Amino acid sequence: MKKVLFLDLNGTSVDDWDLSYAGVKAIFGAYKKPVPSIEEYVSAVASDGGYLQFYLDRGINATRDNLYTIFTPAYHALMKELRVTPGLHTTLRILKDAGVEIHLISAGQKDFAEPLVTRASLQGYCESMHFHVHDKAAQVKAIIQGMDYIKPHECAMIGDLPSDMLDSKRAGINGVAFLNKHVPRELFTNIEMDFAVIEFEGILPFMLER
């Protein structure tokens, strides 16, 4: 049985690619640059989980903070459309009742991510929440090192991007790919993972097997 689950927020706990794309359009509009398609955006950020290079490559010379000041209001304006991933609460409740520790890890800054956490009602499931994390592997390693009762092979990370799987391998833990409808499956070709699910509940057998 796995003892710890590292949980991704955007695209995994919540279905929010459309909201993120609204933020992307706002940024390109502000800089008067042609807006890429949502497919181009998803494919570009899926490989490394970053977004700054996506804008730099398209002629937008800005800092992360510059981008956030435009992206966040555009995203938050559509919060009523934010959808919690089906089966999320039931699955997290079963895991928590079974003794699995759940730690949320998000690249989003705290002021951006906390309203999502509240809307998705994640507070009651998570032992800890880590925001503005740009190196998930390093953060996971640090958390595990602080828990002397946990071994890396007893941990898993679930995320919807190939970069999440790469981070899980760098951290020495199990990687579970959440194959949602937004990220093309072919992007996971040749990506090492330990398990893959189409529905969130599908993680239960993997996490609870003894």
mmCIF file with all atom_site columns, C-alpha atoms in Angstrom:
data_model
loop_
_atom_site.group_PDB
_atom_site.id
_atom_site.type_symbol
_atom_site.label_atom_id
_atom_site.label_alt_id
_atom_site.label_comp_id
_atom_site.label_asym_id
_atom_site.label_entity_id
_atom_site.label_seq_id
_atom_site.pdbx_PDB_ins_code
_atom_site.Cartn_x
_atom_site.Cartn_y
_atom_site.Cartn_z
_atom_site.occupancy
_atom_site.B_iso_or_equiv
_atom_site.pdbx_formal_charge
_atom_site.auth_seq_id
_atom_site.auth_comp_id
_atom_site.auth_asym_id
_atom_site.auth_atom_id
_atom_site.pdbx_PDB_model_num
ATOM 1   C CA . MET A 1 1   ? 0.000   0.000  0.000   1.00 0.00 ? 1   MET A CA 1
ATOM 2   C CA . LYS A 1 2   ? 1.209   3.510  -0.835  1.00 0.00 ? 2   LYS A CA 1
ATOM 3   C CA . LYS A 1 3   ? 1.382   5.806  2.176   1.00 0.00 ? 3   LYS A CA 1
ATOM 4   C CA . VAL A 1 4   ? 1.662   9.238  0.530   1.00 0.00 ? 4   VAL A CA 1
ATOM 5   C CA . LEU A 1 5   ? 0.007   10.848 -2.486  1.00 0.00 ? 5   LEU A CA 1
ATOM 6   C CA . PHE A 1 6   ? 1.396   14.045 -3.963  1.00 0.00 ? 6   PHE A CA 1
ATOM 7   C CA . LEU A 1 7   ? -1.533  15.750 -5.650  1.00 0.00 ? 7   LEU A CA 1
ATOM 8   C CA . ASP A 1 8   ? -1.387  18.142 -8.577  1.00 0.00 ? 8   ASP A CA 1
ATOM 9   C CA . LEU A 1 9   ? -3.916  20.996 -8.659  1.00 0.00 ? 9   LEU A CA 1
ATOM 10  C CA . ASN A 1 10  ? -4.489  22.469 -12.125 1.00 0.00 ? 10  ASN A CA 1
ATOM 11  C CA . GLY A 1 11  ? -5.753  19.989 -14.684 1.00 0.00 ? 11  GLY A CA 1
ATOM 12  C CA . THR A 1 12  ? -5.816  17.168 -12.118 1.00 0.00 ? 12  THR A CA 1
ATOM 13  C CA . SER A 1 13  ? -7.825  18.207 -9.061  1.00 0.00 ? 13  SER A CA 1
ATOM 14  C CA . VAL A 1 14  ? -9.744  20.749 -11.126 1.00 0.00 ? 14  VAL A CA 1
ATOM 15  C CA . ASP A 1 15  ? -10.657 20.794 -14.807 1.00 0.00 ? 15  ASP A CA 1
ATOM 16  C CA . ASP A 1 16  ? -9.484  24.266 -15.680 1.00 0.00 ? 16  ASP A CA 1
ATOM 17  C CA . TRP A 1 17  ? -7.660  24.282 -19.013 1.00 0.00 ? 17  TRP A CA 1
ATOM 18  C CA . ASP A 1 18  ? -10.350 26.577 -20.473 1.00 0.00 ? 18  ASP A CA 1
ATOM 19  C CA . LEU A 1 19  ? -9.845  29.052 -17.626 1.00 0.00 ? 19  LEU A CA 1
ATOM 20  C CA . SER A 1 20  ? -6.093  28.910 -18.095 1.00 0.00 ? 20  SER A CA 1
ATOM 21  C CA . TYR A 1 21  ? -6.533  29.606 -21.784 1.00 0.00 ? 21  TYR A CA 1
ATOM 22  C CA . ALA A 1 22  ? -8.569  32.702 -20.927 1.00 0.00 ? 22  ALA A CA 1
ATOM 23  C CA . GLY A 1 23  ? -5.516  33.905 -19.007 1.00 0.00 ? 23  GLY A CA 1
ATOM 24  C CA . VAL A 1 24  ? -3.290  33.106 -21.976 1.00 0.00 ? 24  VAL A CA 1
ATOM 25  C CA . LYS A 1 25  ? -5.510  35.119 -24.326 1.00 0.00 ? 25  LYS A CA 1
ATOM 26  C CA . ALA A 1 26  ? -5.439  38.047 -21.899 1.00 0.00 ? 26  ALA A CA 1
ATOM 27  C CA . ILE A 1 27  ? -1.631  38.032 -21.871 1.00 0.00 ? 27  ILE A CA 1
ATOM 28  C CA . PHE A 1 28  ? -1.290  37.896 -25.651 1.00 0.00 ? 28  PHE A CA 1
ATOM 29  C CA . GLY A 1 29  ? -3.908  40.598 -25.979 1.00 0.00 ? 29  GLY A CA 1
ATOM 30  C CA . ALA A 1 30  ? -2.079  42.841 -23.536 1.00 0.00 ? 30  ALA A CA 1
ATOM 31  C CA . TYR A 1 31  ? 1.157   42.453 -25.496 1.00 0.00 ? 31  TYR A CA 1
ATOM 32  C CA . LYS A 1 32  ? -0.646  42.714 -28.850 1.00 0.00 ? 32  LYS A CA 1
ATOM 33  C CA . LYS A 1 33  ? 0.657   39.373 -30.067 1.00 0.00 ? 33  LYS A CA 1
ATOM 34  C CA . PRO A 1 34  ? -1.206  36.712 -32.117 1.00 0.00 ? 34  PRO A CA 1
ATOM 35  C CA . VAL A 1 35  ? -3.031  34.344 -29.798 1.00 0.00 ? 35  VAL A CA 1
ATOM 36  C CA . PRO A 1 36  ? -1.974  30.690 -30.164 1.00 0.00 ? 36  PRO A CA 1
ATOM 37  C CA . SER A 1 37  ? -4.581  27.949 -30.164 1.00 0.00 ? 37  SER A CA 1
ATOM 38  C CA . ILE A 1 38  ? -5.397  26.142 -26.931 1.00 0.00 ? 38  ILE A CA 1
ATOM 39  C CA . GLU A 1 39  ? -3.949  22.999 -28.498 1.00 0.00 ? 39  GLU A CA 1
ATOM 40  C CA . GLU A 1 40  ? -0.636  24.782 -29.085 1.00 0.00 ? 40  GLU A CA 1
ATOM 41  C CA . TYR A 1 41  ? -0.638  26.089 -25.541 1.00 0.00 ? 41  TYR A CA 1
ATOM 42  C CA . VAL A 1 42  ? -1.364  22.698 -23.968 1.00 0.00 ? 42  VAL A CA 1
ATOM 43  C CA . SER A 1 43  ? 1.276   20.915 -26.035 1.00 0.00 ? 43  SER A CA 1
ATOM 44  C CA . ALA A 1 44  ? 3.894   23.578 -25.327 1.00 0.00 ? 44  ALA A CA 1
ATOM 45  C CA . VAL A 1 45  ? 3.574   23.561 -21.546 1.00 0.00 ? 45  VAL A CA 1
ATOM 46  C CA . ALA A 1 46  ? 2.943   19.826 -21.152 1.00 0.00 ? 46  ALA A CA 1
ATOM 47  C CA . SER A 1 47  ? 6.506   18.745 -21.758 1.00 0.00 ? 47  SER A CA 1
ATOM 48  C CA . ASP A 1 48  ? 8.209   20.655 -18.951 1.00 0.00 ? 48  ASP A CA 1
ATOM 49  C CA . GLY A 1 49  ? 5.322   21.998 -16.877 1.00 0.00 ? 49  GLY A CA 1
ATOM 50  C CA . GLY A 1 50  ? 6.644   25.539 -17.265 1.00 0.00 ? 50  GLY A CA 1
ATOM 51  C CA . TYR A 1 51  ? 4.997   28.446 -18.966 1.00 0.00 ? 51  TYR A CA 1
ATOM 52  C CA . LEU A 1 52  ? 7.486   31.318 -18.996 1.00 0.00 ? 52  LEU A CA 1
ATOM 53  C CA . GLN A 1 53  ? 9.408   29.936 -21.971 1.00 0.00 ? 53  GLN A CA 1
ATOM 54  C CA . PHE A 1 54  ? 6.131   29.539 -23.859 1.00 0.00 ? 54  PHE A CA 1
ATOM 55  C CA . TYR A 1 55  ? 5.677   33.324 -23.803 1.00 0.00 ? 55  TYR A CA 1
ATOM 56  C CA . LEU A 1 56  ? 9.337   34.171 -24.377 1.00 0.00 ? 56  LEU A CA 1
ATOM 57  C CA . ASP A 1 57  ? 9.371   31.975 -27.477 1.00 0.00 ? 57  ASP A CA 1
ATOM 58  C CA . ARG A 1 58  ? 6.456   34.001 -28.850 1.00 0.00 ? 58  ARG A CA 1
ATOM 59  C CA . GLY A 1 59  ? 7.954   37.435 -28.378 1.00 0.00 ? 59  GLY A CA 1
ATOM 60  C CA . ILE A 1 60  ? 6.576   38.283 -24.955 1.00 0.00 ? 60  ILE A CA 1
ATOM 61  C CA . ASN A 1 61  ? 9.512   39.392 -22.835 1.00 0.00 ? 61  ASN A CA 1
ATOM 62  C CA . ALA A 1 62  ? 8.067   39.399 -19.358 1.00 0.00 ? 62  ALA A CA 1
ATOM 63  C CA . THR A 1 63  ? 8.800   38.091 -15.883 1.00 0.00 ? 63  THR A CA 1
ATOM 64  C CA . ARG A 1 64  ? 6.635   35.521 -14.137 1.00 0.00 ? 64  ARG A CA 1
ATOM 65  C CA . ASP A 1 65  ? 5.234   38.291 -11.956 1.00 0.00 ? 65  ASP A CA 1
ATOM 66  C CA . ASN A 1 66  ? 4.342   40.400 -15.014 1.00 0.00 ? 66  ASN A CA 1
ATOM 67  C CA . LEU A 1 67  ? 2.468   37.454 -16.489 1.00 0.00 ? 67  LEU A CA 1
ATOM 68  C CA . TYR A 1 68  ? 0.673   36.680 -13.231 1.00 0.00 ? 68  TYR A CA 1
ATOM 69  C CA . THR A 1 69  ? -0.719  40.221 -12.929 1.00 0.00 ? 69  THR A CA 1
ATOM 70  C CA . ILE A 1 70  ? -2.524  39.693 -16.251 1.00 0.00 ? 70  ILE A CA 1
ATOM 71  C CA . PHE A 1 71  ? -3.239  35.970 -16.094 1.00 0.00 ? 71  PHE A CA 1
ATOM 72  C CA . THR A 1 72  ? -4.719  35.754 -12.595 1.00 0.00 ? 72  THR A CA 1
ATOM 73  C CA . PRO A 1 73  ? -7.603  38.277 -12.955 1.00 0.00 ? 73  PRO A CA 1
ATOM 74  C CA . ALA A 1 74  ? -8.606  36.770 -16.325 1.00 0.00 ? 74  ALA A CA 1
ATOM 75  C CA . TYR A 1 75  ? -8.625  33.277 -14.825 1.00 0.00 ? 75  TYR A CA 1
ATOM 76  C CA . HIS A 1 76  ? -10.395 34.249 -11.594 1.00 0.00 ? 76  HIS A CA 1
ATOM 77  C CA . ALA A 1 77  ? -13.093 36.088 -13.554 1.00 0.00 ? 77  ALA A CA 1
ATOM 78  C CA . LEU A 1 78  ? -14.282 32.667 -14.746 1.00 0.00 ? 78  LEU A CA 1
ATOM 79  C CA . MET A 1 79  ? -14.124 30.909 -11.381 1.00 0.00 ? 79  MET A CA 1
ATOM 80  C CA . LYS A 1 80  ? -17.840 30.074 -11.549 1.00 0.00 ? 80  LYS A CA 1
ATOM 81  C CA . GLU A 1 81  ? -16.977 27.823 -14.493 1.00 0.00 ? 81  GLU A CA 1
ATOM 82  C CA . LEU A 1 82  ? -14.301 25.926 -12.557 1.00 0.00 ? 82  LEU A CA 1
ATOM 83  C CA . ARG A 1 83  ? -15.148 22.245 -12.388 1.00 0.00 ? 83  ARG A CA 1
ATOM 84  C CA . VAL A 1 84  ? -13.894 19.861 -9.733  1.00 0.00 ? 84  VAL A CA 1
ATOM 85  C CA . THR A 1 85  ? -12.636 16.643 -11.285 1.00 0.00 ? 85  THR A CA 1
ATOM 86  C CA . PRO A 1 86  ? -15.382 13.980 -11.047 1.00 0.00 ? 86  PRO A CA 1
ATOM 87  C CA . GLY A 1 87  ? -14.672 11.434 -8.340  1.00 0.00 ? 87  GLY A CA 1
ATOM 88  C CA . LEU A 1 88  ? -12.032 13.591 -6.656  1.00 0.00 ? 88  LEU A CA 1
ATOM 89  C CA . HIS A 1 89  ? -13.695 13.947 -3.260  1.00 0.00 ? 89  HIS A CA 1
ATOM 90  C CA . THR A 1 90  ? -14.810 10.319 -3.028  1.00 0.00 ? 90  THR A CA 1
ATOM 91  C CA . THR A 1 91  ? -11.329 9.106  -3.929  1.00 0.00 ? 91  THR A CA 1
ATOM 92  C CA . LEU A 1 92  ? -9.500  11.427 -1.560  1.00 0.00 ? 92  LEU A CA 1
ATOM 93  C CA . ARG A 1 93  ? -11.880 10.513 1.268   1.00 0.00 ? 93  ARG A CA 1
ATOM 94  C CA . ILE A 1 94  ? -11.238 6.788  0.751   1.00 0.00 ? 94  ILE A CA 1
ATOM 95  C CA . LEU A 1 95  ? -7.487  7.350  0.655   1.00 0.00 ? 95  LEU A CA 1
ATOM 96  C CA . LYS A 1 96  ? -7.504  9.541  3.746   1.00 0.00 ? 96  LYS A CA 1
ATOM 97  C CA . ASP A 1 97  ? -9.658  7.040  5.648   1.00 0.00 ? 97  ASP A CA 1
ATOM 98  C CA . ALA A 1 98  ? -7.163  4.328  4.656   1.00 0.00 ? 98  ALA A CA 1
ATOM 99  C CA . GLY A 1 99  ? -4.348  6.329  6.218   1.00 0.00 ? 99  GLY A CA 1
ATOM 100 C CA . VAL A 1 100 ? -2.800  7.781  3.059   1.00 0.00 ? 100 VAL A CA 1
ATOM 101 C CA . GLU A 1 101 ? -1.247  11.223 3.538   1.00 0.00 ? 101 GLU A CA 1
ATOM 102 C CA . ILE A 1 102 ? -2.135  13.700 0.791   1.00 0.00 ? 102 ILE A CA 1
ATOM 103 C CA . HIS A 1 103 ? 0.115   16.649 -0.026  1.00 0.00 ? 103 HIS A CA 1
ATOM 104 C CA . LEU A 1 104 ? -0.895  19.235 -2.611  1.00 0.00 ? 104 LEU A CA 1
ATOM 105 C CA . ILE A 1 105 ? 1.858   20.618 -4.822  1.00 0.00 ? 105 ILE A CA 1
ATOM 106 C CA . SER A 1 106 ? 1.150   23.460 -7.246  1.00 0.00 ? 106 SER A CA 1
ATOM 107 C CA . ALA A 1 107 ? 3.255   25.712 -9.444  1.00 0.00 ? 107 ALA A CA 1
ATOM 108 C CA . GLY A 1 108 ? 0.653   28.442 -8.928  1.00 0.00 ? 108 GLY A CA 1
ATOM 109 C CA . GLN A 1 109 ? 1.383   31.343 -6.628  1.00 0.00 ? 109 GLN A CA 1
ATOM 110 C CA . LYS A 1 110 ? -0.524  31.241 -3.357  1.00 0.00 ? 110 LYS A CA 1
ATOM 111 C CA . ASP A 1 111 ? -2.881  34.132 -4.127  1.00 0.00 ? 111 ASP A CA 1
ATOM 112 C CA . PHE A 1 112 ? -3.772  32.463 -7.425  1.00 0.00 ? 112 PHE A CA 1
ATOM 113 C CA . ALA A 1 113 ? -4.123  28.886 -6.156  1.00 0.00 ? 113 ALA A CA 1
ATOM 114 C CA . GLU A 1 114 ? -5.845  29.300 -2.797  1.00 0.00 ? 114 GLU A CA 1
ATOM 115 C CA . PRO A 1 115 ? -9.225  30.326 -4.303  1.00 0.00 ? 115 PRO A CA 1
ATOM 116 C CA . LEU A 1 116 ? -9.092  27.144 -6.406  1.00 0.00 ? 116 LEU A CA 1
ATOM 117 C CA . VAL A 1 117 ? -8.351  25.057 -3.334  1.00 0.00 ? 117 VAL A CA 1
ATOM 118 C CA . THR A 1 118 ? -11.286 26.646 -1.517  1.00 0.00 ? 118 THR A CA 1
ATOM 119 C CA . ARG A 1 119 ? -13.672 26.173 -4.406  1.00 0.00 ? 119 ARG A CA 1
ATOM 120 C CA . ALA A 1 120 ? -12.595 22.529 -4.761  1.00 0.00 ? 120 ALA A CA 1
ATOM 121 C CA . SER A 1 121 ? -12.867 22.028 -0.962  1.00 0.00 ? 121 SER A CA 1
ATOM 122 C CA . LEU A 1 122 ? -9.450  20.381 -0.741  1.00 0.00 ? 122 LEU A CA 1
ATOM 123 C CA . GLN A 1 123 ? -8.428  21.707 2.668   1.00 0.00 ? 123 GLN A CA 1
ATOM 124 C CA . GLY A 1 124 ? -9.907  18.814 4.624   1.00 0.00 ? 124 GLY A CA 1
ATOM 125 C CA . TYR A 1 125 ? -8.014  16.181 2.674   1.00 0.00 ? 125 TYR A CA 1
ATOM 126 C CA . CYS A 1 126 ? -4.485  17.579 2.559   1.00 0.00 ? 126 CYS A CA 1
ATOM 127 C CA . GLU A 1 127 ? -1.813  17.277 5.228   1.00 0.00 ? 127 GLU A CA 1
ATOM 128 C CA . SER A 1 128 ? 0.066   20.144 3.599   1.00 0.00 ? 128 SER A CA 1
ATOM 129 C CA . MET A 1 129 ? -0.159  22.470 0.607   1.00 0.00 ? 129 MET A CA 1
ATOM 130 C CA . HIS A 1 130 ? 2.812   23.811 -1.312  1.00 0.00 ? 130 HIS A CA 1
ATOM 131 C CA . PHE A 1 131 ? 2.429   26.699 -3.763  1.00 0.00 ? 131 PHE A CA 1
ATOM 132 C CA . HIS A 1 132 ? 4.679   28.426 -6.285  1.00 0.00 ? 132 HIS A CA 1
ATOM 133 C CA . VAL A 1 133 ? 6.698   25.224 -6.731  1.00 0.00 ? 133 VAL A CA 1
ATOM 134 C CA . HIS A 1 134 ? 8.780   25.275 -9.904  1.00 0.00 ? 134 HIS A CA 1
ATOM 135 C CA . ASP A 1 135 ? 10.771  22.133 -9.115  1.00 0.00 ? 135 ASP A CA 1
ATOM 136 C CA . LYS A 1 136 ? 8.286   19.509 -7.983  1.00 0.00 ? 136 LYS A CA 1
ATOM 137 C CA . ALA A 1 137 ? 10.926  16.795 -7.746  1.00 0.00 ? 137 ALA A CA 1
ATOM 138 C CA . ALA A 1 138 ? 13.019  18.816 -5.306  1.00 0.00 ? 138 ALA A CA 1
ATOM 139 C CA . GLN A 1 139 ? 9.939   19.725 -3.249  1.00 0.00 ? 139 GLN A CA 1
ATOM 140 C CA . VAL A 1 140 ? 8.810   16.100 -3.070  1.00 0.00 ? 140 VAL A CA 1
ATOM 141 C CA . LYS A 1 141 ? 12.278  14.971 -1.997  1.00 0.00 ? 141 LYS A CA 1
ATOM 142 C CA . ALA A 1 142 ? 12.332  17.614 0.742   1.00 0.00 ? 142 ALA A CA 1
ATOM 143 C CA . ILE A 1 143 ? 8.932   16.533 2.062   1.00 0.00 ? 143 ILE A CA 1
ATOM 144 C CA . ILE A 1 144 ? 9.905   12.855 2.109   1.00 0.00 ? 144 ILE A CA 1
ATOM 145 C CA . GLN A 1 145 ? 13.185  13.611 3.856   1.00 0.00 ? 145 GLN A CA 1
ATOM 146 C CA . GLY A 1 146 ? 11.177  15.304 6.606   1.00 0.00 ? 146 GLY A CA 1
ATOM 147 C CA . MET A 1 147 ? 9.130   12.127 7.167   1.00 0.00 ? 147 MET A CA 1
ATOM 148 C CA . ASP A 1 148 ? 11.495  9.458  8.491   1.00 0.00 ? 148 ASP A CA 1
ATOM 149 C CA . TYR A 1 149 ? 8.664   6.904  8.500   1.00 0.00 ? 149 TYR A CA 1
ATOM 150 C CA . ILE A 1 150 ? 8.166   7.081  4.722   1.00 0.00 ? 150 ILE A CA 1
ATOM 151 C CA . LYS A 1 151 ? 10.226  5.548  1.917   1.00 0.00 ? 151 LYS A CA 1
ATOM 152 C CA . PRO A 1 152 ? 10.113  6.879  -1.673  1.00 0.00 ? 152 PRO A CA 1
ATOM 153 C CA . HIS A 1 153 ? 8.653   3.644  -3.069  1.00 0.00 ? 153 HIS A CA 1
ATOM 154 C CA . GLU A 1 154 ? 5.692   4.135  -0.721  1.00 0.00 ? 154 GLU A CA 1
ATOM 155 C CA . CYS A 1 155 ? 4.822   7.449  -2.388  1.00 0.00 ? 155 CYS A CA 1
ATOM 156 C CA . ALA A 1 156 ? 3.104   8.395  -5.626  1.00 0.00 ? 156 ALA A CA 1
ATOM 157 C CA . MET A 1 157 ? 2.430   11.568 -7.570  1.00 0.00 ? 157 MET A CA 1
ATOM 158 C CA . ILE A 1 158 ? -0.624  12.041 -9.786  1.00 0.00 ? 158 ILE A CA 1
ATOM 159 C CA . GLY A 1 159 ? -0.622  14.704 -12.472 1.00 0.00 ? 159 GLY A CA 1
ATOM 160 C CA . ASP A 1 160 ? -1.972  15.387 -15.941 1.00 0.00 ? 160 ASP A CA 1
ATOM 161 C CA . LEU A 1 161 ? 1.286   16.394 -17.644 1.00 0.00 ? 161 LEU A CA 1
ATOM 162 C CA . PRO A 1 162 ? 4.253   14.384 -18.895 1.00 0.00 ? 162 PRO A CA 1
ATOM 163 C CA . SER A 1 163 ? 6.407   16.732 -16.813 1.00 0.00 ? 163 SER A CA 1
ATOM 164 C CA . ASP A 1 164 ? 4.666   15.408 -13.675 1.00 0.00 ? 164 ASP A CA 1
ATOM 165 C CA . MET A 1 165 ? 5.803   11.907 -14.582 1.00 0.00 ? 165 MET A CA 1
ATOM 166 C CA . LEU A 1 166 ? 9.337   13.136 -15.185 1.00 0.00 ? 166 LEU A CA 1
ATOM 167 C CA . ASP A 1 167 ? 9.312   14.887 -11.811 1.00 0.00 ? 167 ASP A CA 1
ATOM 168 C CA . SER A 1 168 ? 8.089   11.744 -10.080 1.00 0.00 ? 168 SER A CA 1
ATOM 169 C CA . LYS A 1 169 ? 10.968  9.740  -11.545 1.00 0.00 ? 169 LYS A CA 1
ATOM 170 C CA . ARG A 1 170 ? 13.482  12.448 -10.578 1.00 0.00 ? 170 ARG A CA 1
ATOM 171 C CA . ALA A 1 171 ? 12.110  12.280 -7.042  1.00 0.00 ? 171 ALA A CA 1
ATOM 172 C CA . GLY A 1 172 ? 12.356  8.486  -7.013  1.00 0.00 ? 172 GLY A CA 1
ATOM 173 C CA . ILE A 1 173 ? 8.640   7.886  -6.439  1.00 0.00 ? 173 ILE A CA 1
ATOM 174 C CA . ASN A 1 174 ? 5.764   6.319  -8.373  1.00 0.00 ? 174 ASN A CA 1
ATOM 175 C CA . GLY A 1 175 ? 4.226   8.373  -11.174 1.00 0.00 ? 175 GLY A CA 1
ATOM 176 C CA . VAL A 1 176 ? 0.510   8.145  -11.992 1.00 0.00 ? 176 VAL A CA 1
ATOM 177 C CA . ALA A 1 177 ? -0.632  9.834  -15.193 1.00 0.00 ? 177 ALA A CA 1
ATOM 178 C CA . PHE A 1 178 ? -4.121  11.341 -15.144 1.00 0.00 ? 178 PHE A CA 1
ATOM 179 C CA . LEU A 1 179 ? -5.085  11.101 -18.801 1.00 0.00 ? 179 LEU A CA 1
ATOM 180 C CA . ASN A 1 180 ? -7.705  13.818 -19.071 1.00 0.00 ? 180 ASN A CA 1
ATOM 181 C CA . LYS A 1 181 ? -9.395  15.005 -22.262 1.00 0.00 ? 181 LYS A CA 1
ATOM 182 C CA . HIS A 1 182 ? -7.126  18.017 -22.740 1.00 0.00 ? 182 HIS A CA 1
ATOM 183 C CA . VAL A 1 183 ? -3.559  16.732 -22.901 1.00 0.00 ? 183 VAL A CA 1
ATOM 184 C CA . PRO A 1 184 ? -2.944  14.680 -26.076 1.00 0.00 ? 184 PRO A CA 1
ATOM 185 C CA . ARG A 1 185 ? -2.101  11.057 -25.274 1.00 0.00 ? 185 ARG A CA 1
ATOM 186 C CA . GLU A 1 186 ? 0.750   11.043 -27.754 1.00 0.00 ? 186 GLU A CA 1
ATOM 187 C CA . LEU A 1 187 ? 2.645   13.474 -25.511 1.00 0.00 ? 187 LEU A CA 1
ATOM 188 C CA . PHE A 1 188 ? 3.015   10.612 -23.040 1.00 0.00 ? 188 PHE A CA 1
ATOM 189 C CA . THR A 1 189 ? 4.722   8.395  -25.613 1.00 0.00 ? 189 THR A CA 1
ATOM 190 C CA . ASN A 1 190 ? 8.071   7.210  -24.262 1.00 0.00 ? 190 ASN A CA 1
ATOM 191 C CA . ILE A 1 191 ? 7.333   8.843  -20.891 1.00 0.00 ? 191 ILE A CA 1
ATOM 192 C CA . GLU A 1 192 ? 8.066   6.509  -17.986 1.00 0.00 ? 192 GLU A CA 1
ATOM 193 C CA . MET A 1 193 ? 5.145   6.077  -15.606 1.00 0.00 ? 193 MET A CA 1
ATOM 194 C CA . ASP A 1 194 ? 4.016   3.461  -13.128 1.00 0.00 ? 194 ASP A CA 1
ATOM 195 C CA . PHE A 1 195 ? 0.273   3.703  -13.655 1.00 0.00 ? 195 PHE A CA 1
ATOM 196 C CA . ALA A 1 196 ? -2.256  5.637  -15.721 1.00 0.00 ? 196 ALA A CA 1
ATOM 197 C CA . VAL A 1 197 ? -5.910  6.438  -15.122 1.00 0.00 ? 197 VAL A CA 1
ATOM 198 C CA . ILE A 1 198 ? -8.656  7.960  -17.223 1.00 0.00 ? 198 ILE A CA 1
ATOM 199 C CA . GLU A 1 199 ? -10.991 8.522  -14.279 1.00 0.00 ? 199 GLU A CA 1
ATOM 200 C CA . PHE A 1 200 ? -9.670  9.808  -10.969 1.00 0.00 ? 200 PHE A CA 1
ATOM 201 C CA . GLU A 1 201 ? -11.100 6.872  -9.001  1.00 0.00 ? 201 GLU A CA 1
ATOM 202 C CA . GLY A 1 202 ? -8.852  4.613  -11.036 1.00 0.00 ? 202 GLY A CA 1
ATOM 203 C CA . ILE A 1 203 ? -5.954  5.453  -8.737  1.00 0.00 ? 203 ILE A CA 1
ATOM 204 C CA . LEU A 1 204 ? -7.481  3.557  -5.811  1.00 0.00 ? 204 LEU A CA 1
ATOM 205 C CA . PRO A 1 205 ? -6.343  0.012  -6.735  1.00 0.00 ? 205 PRO A CA 1
ATOM 206 C CA . PHE A 1 206 ? -2.803  1.252  -7.304  1.00 0.00 ? 206 PHE A CA 1
ATOM 207 C CA . MET A 1 207 ? -2.642  3.224  -4.060  1.00 0.00 ? 207 MET A CA 1
ATOM 208 C CA . LEU A 1 208 ? -4.329  0.630  -1.832  1.00 0.00 ? 208 LEU A CA 1
ATOM 209 C CA . GLU A 1 209 ? -2.852  -2.620 -3.155  1.00 0.00 ? 209 GLU A CA 1
ATOM 210 C CA . ARG A 1 210 ? -0.833  -4.492 -0.548  1.00 0.00 ? 210 ARG A CA 1
#
